[in-house]
Amino acid sequence: MSDNSPPNAAELRQVMFGLGLAMLLSALDQTIVVTAMPTIAADLGDPQDLPWIVTAYLIAATVVTPLYGKFADVYGRRRVILVGVATFVIGSVACALAPSMAALAGARVVQGLGGGGLISLGQTIVADLVSPRERGRYQSYFAVVFITSSIAGPTLGGVLAQFWHWSLIFWINLPLGLAALLIVNSRLKRLPELRHPHRVDYLGAALLIAASGLLVLALGWGGVRFPWRSAAICGLLAASALAWSLFAWRTVRAEEPLIPLRILELRIVRDAILSSSFGLGGFVGLSVVMPIYYEVCAGMNASDSGLTLIPLMVGTVAGATASGRLMAHLKHYKAVPLLGLGAGFLAALGAAWMMKAGADRSLLSLNALLTVTTFGIGAMLPIATVSVQNAVDSRDLGTATASMQFFRQLAAGAIVALFAALAIGGGRAQLLEALKADADSAALFSSFRLVFLALAVCVGLSFVFLARMEERPLRGERRV
């Protein structure tokens, strides 16, 4: 094969494998650390600063996502994804060697700076190689990455921390990262380099980093470190609102803004972002709070709770795989996710009804309803992503994909905070402890009735915006 010739099917699979490893680094690191946190606190001390292990990574990863998209358009996909993976690996080594909680939090920031763009960059590179008509099938492969991280992450983190040492959850990124670097570099350097002459709006980037960072910090601290109505949280939210206003002002007036108005002005892009943000946010929020229900109400231990989550995760992957593969063969490709979201909305309402006094609270029935909901959400995700990529010019492909991922992450943070507040009374640990003393507490079922109603609202809004979204014909045949 010549240096500039496109890859054949076997070589494309190798590229996908390398990209999957890179995306796994980012996805796995957001789940593997959770079960190891108590052990880390016992070893390093300063348990009051333990939330920073999660918050520091989340802030860094969220704020750099749009920058990765812009840099990928300007400097090329291969260079930018290699920088991201290398930065992530360096941060992982620093985490494993951290002698204190403060040093670990700082190293997590470095990790987040590397991992923040890996998911959107992987989706962008697939968009470069595969036409929109076949892109859904390849995008659905990445669902395997997320199901792997969702299931294996918490279990692996607990096992490594309990039987060996917590630092292994970071050392494991070293071989994975090096493998991703070698595979991605060796394959992508043989492909034509797609670059576009953009200028980076660094002032807009600074304002976006401030706006999103302050918002994520407020959502991470609210109800946990400070009460929601405290001066600290209100101050963070006010400062975030001011920064968002300045970013909007800069976006309108800049000659070439960080997120171009030509992207945001497309209704199909706005509808796809809103649909996927509400849907994915509902799924992430559900996966965070359901272990509370399983362990408090059903009396499960942590490992059994993780296993009970598997059907919900499988539902998402099955939905994404089904709609992604059917997308190339259906003229009205929105039909599958719309049917899925409609069924998911009714299933979420059914789950809320089960929390009523006297209702049948069979765990099997509840999980079946929630799996229907997650199937609908999964079916929507590849359709929304491919629709955005199909609507924008090639010069904006990386920026548009990263922008969608950025808004999804922000929405997920907000909805997780909402679901947690509904599930445990605004994050008050004393309420959760009280509920643990009585697994049949009416207050717990009432709280989760609100959670499932909120889930139904998220799925319903996802349905509405997907239904509004223009169903454009998918461009072209496969490019490879």
Short mmCIF file of C-alpha atoms in Angstrom, two decimals:
data_model
loop_
_atom_site.label_atom_id
_atom_site.label_comp_id
_atom_site.label_asym_id
_atom_site.label_seq_id
_atom_site.Cartn_x
_atom_site.Cartn_y
_atom_site.Cartn_z
CA MET A 1 0.00 0.00 0.00
CA SER A 2 1.33 3.45 -0.86
CA ASP A 3 1.72 6.12 1.76
CA ASN A 4 -1.35 8.03 0.61
CA SER A 5 -3.61 5.14 -0.37
CA PRO A 6 -6.68 4.47 1.77
CA PRO A 7 -6.73 1.45 4.09
CA ASN A 8 -8.40 -1.78 3.10
CA ALA A 9 -10.94 -3.49 5.39
CA ALA A 10 -8.30 -5.32 7.46
CA GLU A 11 -6.23 -2.17 7.95
CA LEU A 12 -9.34 -0.21 8.86
CA ARG A 13 -10.08 -2.75 11.59
CA GLN A 14 -6.55 -2.22 12.93
CA VAL A 15 -7.12 1.54 13.00
CA MET A 16 -10.42 0.97 14.81
CA PHE A 17 -8.66 -1.25 17.35
CA GLY A 18 -6.06 1.43 18.05
CA LEU A 19 -8.72 4.12 18.35
CA GLY A 20 -10.74 1.85 20.62
CA LEU A 21 -7.72 1.48 22.92
CA ALA A 22 -7.28 5.26 23.02
CA MET A 23 -10.95 5.80 23.84
CA LEU A 24 -10.83 3.02 26.43
CA LEU A 25 -8.13 4.94 28.30
CA SER A 26 -10.46 7.89 28.79
CA ALA A 27 -13.65 5.89 29.41
CA LEU A 28 -12.07 3.38 31.80
CA ASP A 29 -10.33 6.01 33.89
CA GLN A 30 -13.67 7.59 34.79
CA THR A 31 -14.96 4.32 36.32
CA ILE A 32 -11.98 2.33 37.59
CA VAL A 33 -10.98 4.84 40.25
CA VAL A 34 -14.34 4.95 42.07
CA THR A 35 -14.11 1.65 43.97
CA ALA A 36 -10.46 2.29 44.90
CA MET A 37 -11.10 5.69 46.50
CA PRO A 38 -11.51 4.46 50.12
CA THR A 39 -8.23 2.55 49.86
CA ILE A 40 -6.48 5.59 48.40
CA ALA A 41 -7.76 7.76 51.25
CA ALA A 42 -6.53 5.26 53.84
CA ASP A 43 -3.08 5.22 52.24
CA LEU A 44 -2.56 8.90 51.44
CA GLY A 45 -4.70 10.50 54.15
CA ASP A 46 -6.70 13.73 53.70
CA PRO A 47 -10.02 11.92 53.10
CA GLN A 48 -11.83 15.28 53.00
CA ASP A 49 -10.08 15.97 49.69
CA LEU A 50 -11.03 12.61 48.18
CA PRO A 51 -13.68 14.09 45.81
CA TRP A 52 -10.87 15.97 44.06
CA ILE A 53 -9.69 12.66 42.57
CA VAL A 54 -12.84 12.67 40.45
CA THR A 55 -13.48 16.42 40.21
CA ALA A 56 -9.97 17.33 39.03
CA TYR A 57 -10.11 14.88 36.12
CA LEU A 58 -13.67 15.85 35.20
CA ILE A 59 -12.91 19.56 35.05
CA ALA A 60 -9.73 19.15 32.98
CA ALA A 61 -11.28 16.64 30.57
CA THR A 62 -14.39 18.73 29.97
CA VAL A 63 -12.74 22.08 29.35
CA VAL A 64 -10.21 20.86 26.77
CA THR A 65 -12.63 18.85 24.61
CA PRO A 66 -13.50 21.73 22.21
CA LEU A 67 -9.82 22.65 21.91
CA TYR A 68 -8.95 19.13 20.79
CA GLY A 69 -11.53 19.40 18.03
CA LYS A 70 -10.15 22.72 16.79
CA PHE A 71 -6.52 21.55 17.00
CA ALA A 72 -7.43 18.37 15.10
CA ASP A 73 -8.82 20.48 12.25
CA VAL A 74 -5.76 22.75 12.24
CA TYR A 75 -2.85 20.38 12.88
CA GLY A 76 -4.24 17.03 11.77
CA ARG A 77 -5.92 14.16 13.62
CA ARG A 78 -2.86 11.93 14.08
CA ARG A 79 -0.65 14.53 15.74
CA VAL A 80 -3.35 15.67 18.13
CA ILE A 81 -4.50 12.22 19.23
CA LEU A 82 -0.87 11.18 19.82
CA VAL A 83 -0.36 14.24 22.02
CA GLY A 84 -3.54 13.37 23.92
CA VAL A 85 -2.54 9.74 24.54
CA ALA A 86 1.03 10.70 25.52
CA THR A 87 -0.22 13.35 27.95
CA PHE A 88 -2.66 10.86 29.44
CA VAL A 89 0.07 8.25 29.95
CA ILE A 90 2.38 10.83 31.59
CA GLY A 91 -0.45 11.82 33.92
CA SER A 92 -1.11 8.17 34.75
CA VAL A 93 2.51 7.60 35.78
CA ALA A 94 2.36 10.74 37.94
CA CYS A 95 -0.84 9.43 39.57
CA ALA A 96 0.75 6.05 40.35
CA LEU A 97 3.77 7.75 41.97
CA ALA A 98 1.77 10.44 43.84
CA PRO A 99 2.93 10.69 47.51
CA SER A 100 -0.06 12.77 48.70
CA MET A 101 -3.67 13.53 47.92
CA ALA A 102 -2.74 16.98 46.59
CA ALA A 103 -0.14 15.48 44.24
CA LEU A 104 -2.65 12.87 43.07
CA ALA A 105 -5.24 15.57 42.32
CA GLY A 106 -2.65 17.52 40.33
CA ALA A 107 -1.69 14.41 38.37
CA ARG A 108 -5.37 13.76 37.65
CA VAL A 109 -5.54 17.20 36.04
CA VAL A 110 -2.73 16.16 33.68
CA GLN A 111 -4.60 12.94 32.94
CA GLY A 112 -7.76 14.90 32.16
CA LEU A 113 -5.88 17.25 29.83
CA GLY A 114 -4.80 14.20 27.85
CA GLY A 115 -8.01 12.19 28.03
CA GLY A 116 -10.51 14.97 27.37
CA GLY A 117 -10.37 14.75 23.59
CA LEU A 118 -9.74 11.05 22.98
CA ILE A 119 -13.39 10.09 22.53
CA SER A 120 -14.30 12.90 20.14
CA LEU A 121 -11.01 12.46 18.22
CA GLY A 122 -11.73 8.77 17.71
CA GLN A 123 -15.18 9.59 16.33
CA THR A 124 -13.68 12.29 14.08
CA ILE A 125 -11.07 9.94 12.61
CA VAL A 126 -13.75 7.37 11.82
CA ALA A 127 -15.69 10.15 10.07
CA ASP A 128 -12.60 10.84 7.94
CA LEU A 129 -12.34 7.22 6.82
CA VAL A 130 -15.96 6.15 6.37
CA SER A 131 -18.84 7.80 4.52
CA PRO A 132 -21.89 8.93 6.53
CA ARG A 133 -23.93 6.11 5.05
CA GLU A 134 -21.72 3.46 6.68
CA ARG A 135 -20.46 5.50 9.59
CA GLY A 136 -23.16 4.40 12.04
CA ARG A 137 -21.96 0.80 11.84
CA TYR A 138 -18.41 1.76 12.76
CA GLN A 139 -19.50 4.24 15.43
CA SER A 140 -21.49 1.46 17.09
CA TYR A 141 -18.25 -0.50 17.60
CA PHE A 142 -17.19 2.13 20.09
CA ALA A 143 -20.19 1.19 22.23
CA VAL A 144 -18.17 -1.89 23.19
CA VAL A 145 -15.57 0.44 24.71
CA PHE A 146 -18.14 2.05 26.98
CA ILE A 147 -19.77 -1.21 28.05
CA THR A 148 -16.31 -2.58 28.87
CA SER A 149 -15.40 0.46 30.96
CA SER A 150 -18.79 0.55 32.68
CA ILE A 151 -18.69 -3.10 33.71
CA ALA A 152 -14.98 -3.84 34.10
CA GLY A 153 -13.91 -0.49 35.55
CA PRO A 154 -15.48 -0.63 39.03
CA THR A 155 -14.77 -4.35 39.42
CA LEU A 156 -11.16 -4.11 38.30
CA GLY A 157 -10.51 -1.05 40.44
CA GLY A 158 -11.83 -2.80 43.55
CA VAL A 159 -9.86 -5.99 42.93
CA LEU A 160 -6.57 -4.19 42.25
CA ALA A 161 -6.95 -1.95 45.30
CA GLN A 162 -8.02 -4.77 47.61
CA PHE A 163 -5.60 -7.52 46.65
CA TRP A 164 -2.57 -5.61 45.28
CA HIS A 165 -2.11 -1.84 45.39
CA TRP A 166 -4.26 1.08 44.26
CA SER A 167 -1.44 2.47 42.09
CA LEU A 168 -2.00 -0.43 39.67
CA ILE A 169 -5.21 1.21 38.45
CA PHE A 170 -2.95 3.91 36.98
CA TRP A 171 -0.01 1.70 35.97
CA ILE A 172 -2.40 -0.35 33.82
CA ASN A 173 -2.72 2.67 31.54
CA LEU A 174 0.96 2.45 30.60
CA PRO A 175 0.80 -0.71 28.42
CA LEU A 176 -2.63 0.27 27.08
CA GLY A 177 -1.39 3.75 26.20
CA LEU A 178 1.80 2.56 24.56
CA ALA A 179 -0.14 0.03 22.49
CA ALA A 180 -2.58 2.75 21.40
CA LEU A 181 0.31 5.05 20.46
CA LEU A 182 2.05 2.41 18.34
CA ILE A 183 -1.07 1.20 16.53
CA VAL A 184 -2.62 4.61 15.88
CA ASN A 185 0.66 6.16 14.75
CA SER A 186 1.69 3.28 12.48
CA ARG A 187 -1.67 3.21 10.71
CA LEU A 188 -2.70 6.85 10.58
CA LYS A 189 0.67 8.11 9.32
CA ARG A 190 0.07 6.10 6.15
CA LEU A 191 -3.21 7.91 5.45
CA PRO A 192 -3.69 11.31 3.81
CA GLU A 193 -3.40 14.04 6.49
CA LEU A 194 -6.56 16.12 6.68
CA ARG A 195 -5.78 19.66 7.80
CA HIS A 196 -7.67 22.91 7.39
CA PRO A 197 -6.43 26.50 7.72
CA HIS A 198 -8.05 27.74 10.93
CA ARG A 199 -7.01 30.26 13.54
CA VAL A 200 -7.52 29.29 17.18
CA ASP A 201 -9.45 31.82 19.27
CA TYR A 202 -7.44 31.58 22.48
CA LEU A 203 -9.48 34.28 24.26
CA GLY A 204 -12.66 32.38 23.50
CA ALA A 205 -10.96 29.18 24.66
CA ALA A 206 -9.99 30.82 27.97
CA LEU A 207 -13.56 32.03 28.52
CA LEU A 208 -14.99 28.59 27.68
CA ILE A 209 -12.52 26.90 30.02
CA ALA A 210 -13.50 29.31 32.82
CA ALA A 211 -17.24 28.94 32.17
CA SER A 212 -17.32 25.15 31.96
CA GLY A 213 -14.70 24.63 34.68
CA LEU A 214 -16.59 26.75 37.19
CA LEU A 215 -19.86 25.00 36.30
CA VAL A 216 -18.41 21.50 36.67
CA LEU A 217 -16.78 22.53 39.95
CA ALA A 218 -20.11 23.80 41.29
CA LEU A 219 -21.88 20.60 40.21
CA GLY A 220 -19.16 18.45 41.75
CA TRP A 221 -19.11 20.30 45.08
CA GLY A 222 -22.82 21.08 45.40
CA GLY A 223 -24.51 18.99 48.08
CA VAL A 224 -21.23 17.20 48.86
CA ARG A 225 -18.62 19.69 50.01
CA PHE A 226 -20.97 22.69 50.34
CA PRO A 227 -24.79 23.01 50.55
CA TRP A 228 -26.41 23.88 47.25
CA ARG A 229 -27.57 27.26 48.58
CA SER A 230 -24.21 28.15 50.14
CA ALA A 231 -22.33 31.28 49.16
CA ALA A 232 -19.55 29.17 47.64
CA ILE A 233 -21.83 27.28 45.23
CA CYS A 234 -23.90 30.35 44.37
CA GLY A 235 -20.69 32.28 43.73
CA LEU A 236 -19.34 29.57 41.44
CA LEU A 237 -22.61 29.44 39.49
CA ALA A 238 -22.72 33.22 39.17
CA ALA A 239 -19.11 33.37 37.98
CA SER A 240 -19.84 30.58 35.49
CA ALA A 241 -22.88 32.44 34.16
CA LEU A 242 -20.76 35.58 33.68
CA ALA A 243 -18.07 33.61 31.84
CA TRP A 244 -20.70 31.96 29.62
CA SER A 245 -22.09 35.40 28.77
CA LEU A 246 -18.63 36.66 27.84
CA PHE A 247 -18.00 33.53 25.77
CA ALA A 248 -21.26 34.11 23.89
CA TRP A 249 -20.23 37.73 23.30
CA ARG A 250 -16.83 36.60 22.03
CA THR A 251 -18.38 33.92 19.80
CA VAL A 252 -20.59 36.52 18.08
CA ARG A 253 -17.79 39.04 17.56
CA ALA A 254 -14.67 36.95 16.90
CA GLU A 255 -13.53 36.63 13.30
CA GLU A 256 -13.13 32.87 13.77
CA PRO A 257 -14.64 31.75 17.10
CA LEU A 258 -13.72 28.55 18.91
CA ILE A 259 -17.14 27.07 18.07
CA PRO A 260 -18.07 28.67 14.72
CA LEU A 261 -21.55 30.16 14.44
CA ARG A 262 -21.97 28.37 11.11
CA ILE A 263 -22.05 25.14 13.14
CA LEU A 264 -24.34 26.36 15.93
CA GLU A 265 -26.72 28.01 13.46
CA LEU A 266 -27.52 24.65 11.88
CA ARG A 267 -30.76 23.45 13.42
CA ILE A 268 -29.84 19.84 12.79
CA VAL A 269 -26.70 20.31 14.90
CA ARG A 270 -28.60 21.99 17.75
CA ASP A 271 -31.31 19.33 17.78
CA ALA A 272 -28.80 16.48 17.66
CA ILE A 273 -26.75 17.96 20.51
CA LEU A 274 -29.83 18.53 22.67
CA SER A 275 -31.25 15.06 21.97
CA SER A 276 -27.98 13.29 22.74
CA SER A 277 -27.26 15.48 25.77
CA PHE A 278 -30.59 14.69 27.46
CA GLY A 279 -30.41 11.02 26.50
CA LEU A 280 -26.81 10.38 27.49
CA GLY A 281 -27.20 12.51 30.63
CA GLY A 282 -30.18 10.39 31.69
CA PHE A 283 -28.22 7.19 31.12
CA VAL A 284 -25.13 8.34 33.05
CA GLY A 285 -27.28 9.68 35.88
CA LEU A 286 -29.16 6.38 36.09
CA SER A 287 -25.94 4.33 36.18
CA VAL A 288 -24.63 6.50 39.05
CA VAL A 289 -27.68 6.32 41.33
CA MET A 290 -28.95 2.78 40.71
CA PRO A 291 -26.26 1.16 42.91
CA ILE A 292 -27.82 3.14 45.79
CA TYR A 293 -31.15 1.47 45.07
CA TYR A 294 -29.63 -1.98 44.69
CA GLU A 295 -27.55 -1.80 47.87
CA VAL A 296 -30.01 0.06 50.11
CA CYS A 297 -33.35 -1.29 48.95
CA ALA A 298 -32.42 -4.71 47.59
CA GLY A 299 -29.73 -5.38 50.22
CA MET A 300 -26.98 -6.22 47.73
CA ASN A 301 -23.27 -5.90 48.27
CA ALA A 302 -21.13 -3.73 46.00
CA SER A 303 -20.06 -6.52 43.63
CA ASP A 304 -23.62 -7.86 43.20
CA SER A 305 -24.82 -4.32 42.57
CA GLY A 306 -22.28 -3.93 39.78
CA LEU A 307 -23.43 -7.20 38.19
CA THR A 308 -27.06 -6.08 38.35
CA LEU A 309 -26.15 -2.99 36.33
CA ILE A 310 -24.97 -5.13 33.41
CA PRO A 311 -28.39 -5.45 31.67
CA LEU A 312 -28.74 -1.66 31.65
CA MET A 313 -25.31 -1.29 30.04
CA VAL A 314 -26.00 -4.09 27.54
CA GLY A 315 -29.26 -2.39 26.59
CA THR A 316 -27.38 0.75 25.58
CA VAL A 317 -24.85 -1.20 23.50
CA ALA A 318 -27.59 -3.27 21.83
CA GLY A 319 -29.52 -0.13 20.91
CA ALA A 320 -26.44 1.60 19.49
CA THR A 321 -25.44 -1.48 17.51
CA ALA A 322 -28.92 -2.03 16.07
CA SER A 323 -29.51 1.55 14.93
CA GLY A 324 -25.92 2.00 13.76
CA ARG A 325 -26.06 -1.05 11.52
CA LEU A 326 -29.54 -0.30 10.19
CA MET A 327 -28.72 3.33 9.44
CA ALA A 328 -27.08 2.54 6.10
CA HIS A 329 -30.08 0.50 4.94
CA LEU A 330 -33.02 2.69 5.97
CA LYS A 331 -34.16 5.84 4.22
CA HIS A 332 -35.90 7.01 7.40
CA TYR A 333 -33.10 6.09 9.77
CA LYS A 334 -34.61 8.06 12.67
CA ALA A 335 -37.43 5.52 12.94
CA VAL A 336 -35.47 3.01 15.04
CA PRO A 337 -34.25 5.43 17.73
CA LEU A 338 -37.62 7.21 17.84
CA LEU A 339 -39.39 3.92 18.48
CA GLY A 340 -36.75 3.06 21.06
CA LEU A 341 -37.00 6.41 22.84
CA GLY A 342 -40.80 6.24 22.81
CA ALA A 343 -40.73 2.80 24.41
CA GLY A 344 -38.03 3.99 26.81
CA PHE A 345 -40.16 6.95 27.91
CA LEU A 346 -43.10 4.65 28.71
CA ALA A 347 -40.77 2.19 30.47
CA ALA A 348 -39.32 4.97 32.67
CA LEU A 349 -42.86 6.00 33.63
CA GLY A 350 -43.54 2.34 34.44
CA ALA A 351 -40.47 2.25 36.69
CA ALA A 352 -41.74 5.38 38.48
CA TRP A 353 -45.14 3.73 38.97
CA MET A 354 -43.46 0.70 40.54
CA MET A 355 -42.17 2.96 43.32
CA LYS A 356 -45.73 3.72 44.45
CA ALA A 357 -46.89 2.19 47.71
CA GLY A 358 -48.30 -1.26 47.12
CA ALA A 359 -46.87 -1.62 43.63
CA ASP A 360 -45.00 -4.75 42.59
CA ARG A 361 -41.34 -3.89 43.17
CA SER A 362 -39.85 -6.94 41.54
CA LEU A 363 -36.20 -6.20 40.81
CA LEU A 364 -36.42 -8.27 37.63
CA SER A 365 -39.37 -6.24 36.36
CA LEU A 366 -37.71 -2.96 37.29
CA ASN A 367 -34.49 -3.87 35.52
CA ALA A 368 -36.43 -5.01 32.44
CA LEU A 369 -38.14 -1.62 32.23
CA LEU A 370 -34.87 0.28 32.68
CA THR A 371 -33.16 -1.90 30.06
CA VAL A 372 -35.87 -0.90 27.57
CA THR A 373 -35.10 2.73 28.42
CA THR A 374 -31.35 2.34 27.97
CA PHE A 375 -31.91 0.51 24.65
CA GLY A 376 -33.76 3.56 23.35
CA ILE A 377 -31.03 5.90 24.53
CA GLY A 378 -28.35 3.75 22.91
CA ALA A 379 -30.26 3.67 19.63
CA MET A 380 -30.27 7.47 19.53
CA LEU A 381 -26.55 8.08 20.11
CA PRO A 382 -24.98 6.98 16.78
CA ILE A 383 -27.81 8.62 14.82
CA ALA A 384 -27.20 11.97 16.51
CA THR A 385 -23.42 11.78 16.03
CA VAL A 386 -23.54 10.78 12.37
CA SER A 387 -26.25 13.36 11.62
CA VAL A 388 -24.03 16.16 12.90
CA GLN A 389 -21.02 14.90 10.94
CA ASN A 390 -23.17 14.50 7.83
CA ALA A 391 -24.40 18.11 8.09
CA VAL A 392 -21.12 20.03 8.50
CA ASP A 393 -18.31 20.75 6.06
CA SER A 394 -15.18 18.61 6.25
CA ARG A 395 -13.21 21.62 7.56
CA ASP A 396 -15.46 21.69 10.65
CA LEU A 397 -15.69 17.95 11.25
CA GLY A 398 -13.34 17.82 14.24
CA THR A 399 -14.75 21.01 15.80
CA ALA A 400 -18.37 19.87 15.41
CA THR A 401 -17.72 16.38 16.83
CA ALA A 402 -15.79 17.77 19.80
CA SER A 403 -18.45 20.40 20.44
CA MET A 404 -21.12 17.71 20.61
CA GLN A 405 -19.00 15.68 23.05
CA PHE A 406 -18.37 18.80 25.13
CA PHE A 407 -22.06 19.62 25.54
CA ARG A 408 -22.84 15.98 26.26
CA GLN A 409 -20.31 15.96 29.10
CA LEU A 410 -21.69 19.17 30.56
CA ALA A 411 -25.24 17.84 30.39
CA ALA A 412 -24.18 14.55 31.98
CA GLY A 413 -22.59 16.42 34.89
CA ALA A 414 -25.72 18.48 35.46
CA ILE A 415 -28.11 15.54 35.22
CA VAL A 416 -25.96 13.35 37.47
CA ALA A 417 -26.10 16.11 40.10
CA LEU A 418 -29.90 16.30 39.71
CA PHE A 419 -30.40 12.53 39.98
CA ALA A 420 -28.10 12.32 43.00
CA ALA A 421 -29.98 15.15 44.69
CA LEU A 422 -33.30 13.39 44.07
CA ALA A 423 -31.99 9.97 45.15
CA ILE A 424 -30.31 10.95 48.42
CA GLY A 425 -31.97 14.20 49.35
CA GLY A 426 -29.55 16.71 47.91
CA GLY A 427 -26.46 14.73 48.76
CA ARG A 428 -27.06 14.64 52.53
CA ALA A 429 -25.13 11.65 53.78
CA GLN A 430 -27.18 11.45 56.97
CA LEU A 431 -30.35 10.75 54.98
CA LEU A 432 -28.69 7.89 53.15
CA GLU A 433 -27.49 6.42 56.42
CA ALA A 434 -31.00 6.65 57.80
CA LEU A 435 -32.37 4.87 54.77
CA LYS A 436 -29.81 2.08 55.15
CA ALA A 437 -31.33 1.28 58.51
CA ASP A 438 -34.68 0.54 56.85
CA ALA A 439 -34.41 -0.96 53.39
CA ASP A 440 -38.19 -0.68 52.90
CA SER A 441 -38.32 2.99 53.78
CA ALA A 442 -41.12 4.78 51.96
CA ALA A 443 -38.84 7.81 51.68
CA LEU A 444 -36.37 5.87 49.52
CA PHE A 445 -39.05 4.62 47.15
CA SER A 446 -40.45 8.14 46.94
CA SER A 447 -37.00 9.48 46.12
CA PHE A 448 -36.48 6.96 43.33
CA ARG A 449 -39.93 7.63 41.99
CA LEU A 450 -38.71 11.18 41.40
CA VAL A 451 -35.50 9.84 39.83
CA PHE A 452 -37.43 7.71 37.35
CA LEU A 453 -39.82 10.57 36.58
CA ALA A 454 -36.77 12.77 35.90
CA LEU A 455 -35.39 9.98 33.68
CA ALA A 456 -38.68 9.93 31.77
CA VAL A 457 -38.41 13.70 31.25
CA CYS A 458 -34.86 13.33 29.91
CA VAL A 459 -35.87 10.53 27.52
CA GLY A 460 -38.98 12.46 26.47
CA LEU A 461 -36.93 15.57 25.66
CA SER A 462 -34.42 13.43 23.77
CA PHE A 463 -37.35 12.05 21.74
CA VAL A 464 -38.73 15.55 21.02
CA PHE A 465 -35.43 16.98 19.79
CA LEU A 466 -34.63 13.89 17.71
CA ALA A 467 -38.10 14.08 16.13
CA ARG A 468 -37.44 17.77 15.32
CA MET A 469 -34.04 17.01 13.83
CA GLU A 470 -33.86 17.12 10.04
CA GLU A 471 -33.37 13.70 8.46
CA ARG A 472 -30.91 14.50 5.68
CA PRO A 473 -29.90 11.85 3.15
CA LEU A 474 -26.57 10.34 4.12
CA ARG A 475 -23.77 11.38 1.81
CA GLY A 476 -21.87 9.08 -0.47
CA GLU A 477 -20.59 5.59 -0.35
CA ARG A 478 -17.80 4.27 1.77
CA ARG A 479 -14.57 6.20 1.12
CA VAL A 480 -12.21 3.32 1.73
#
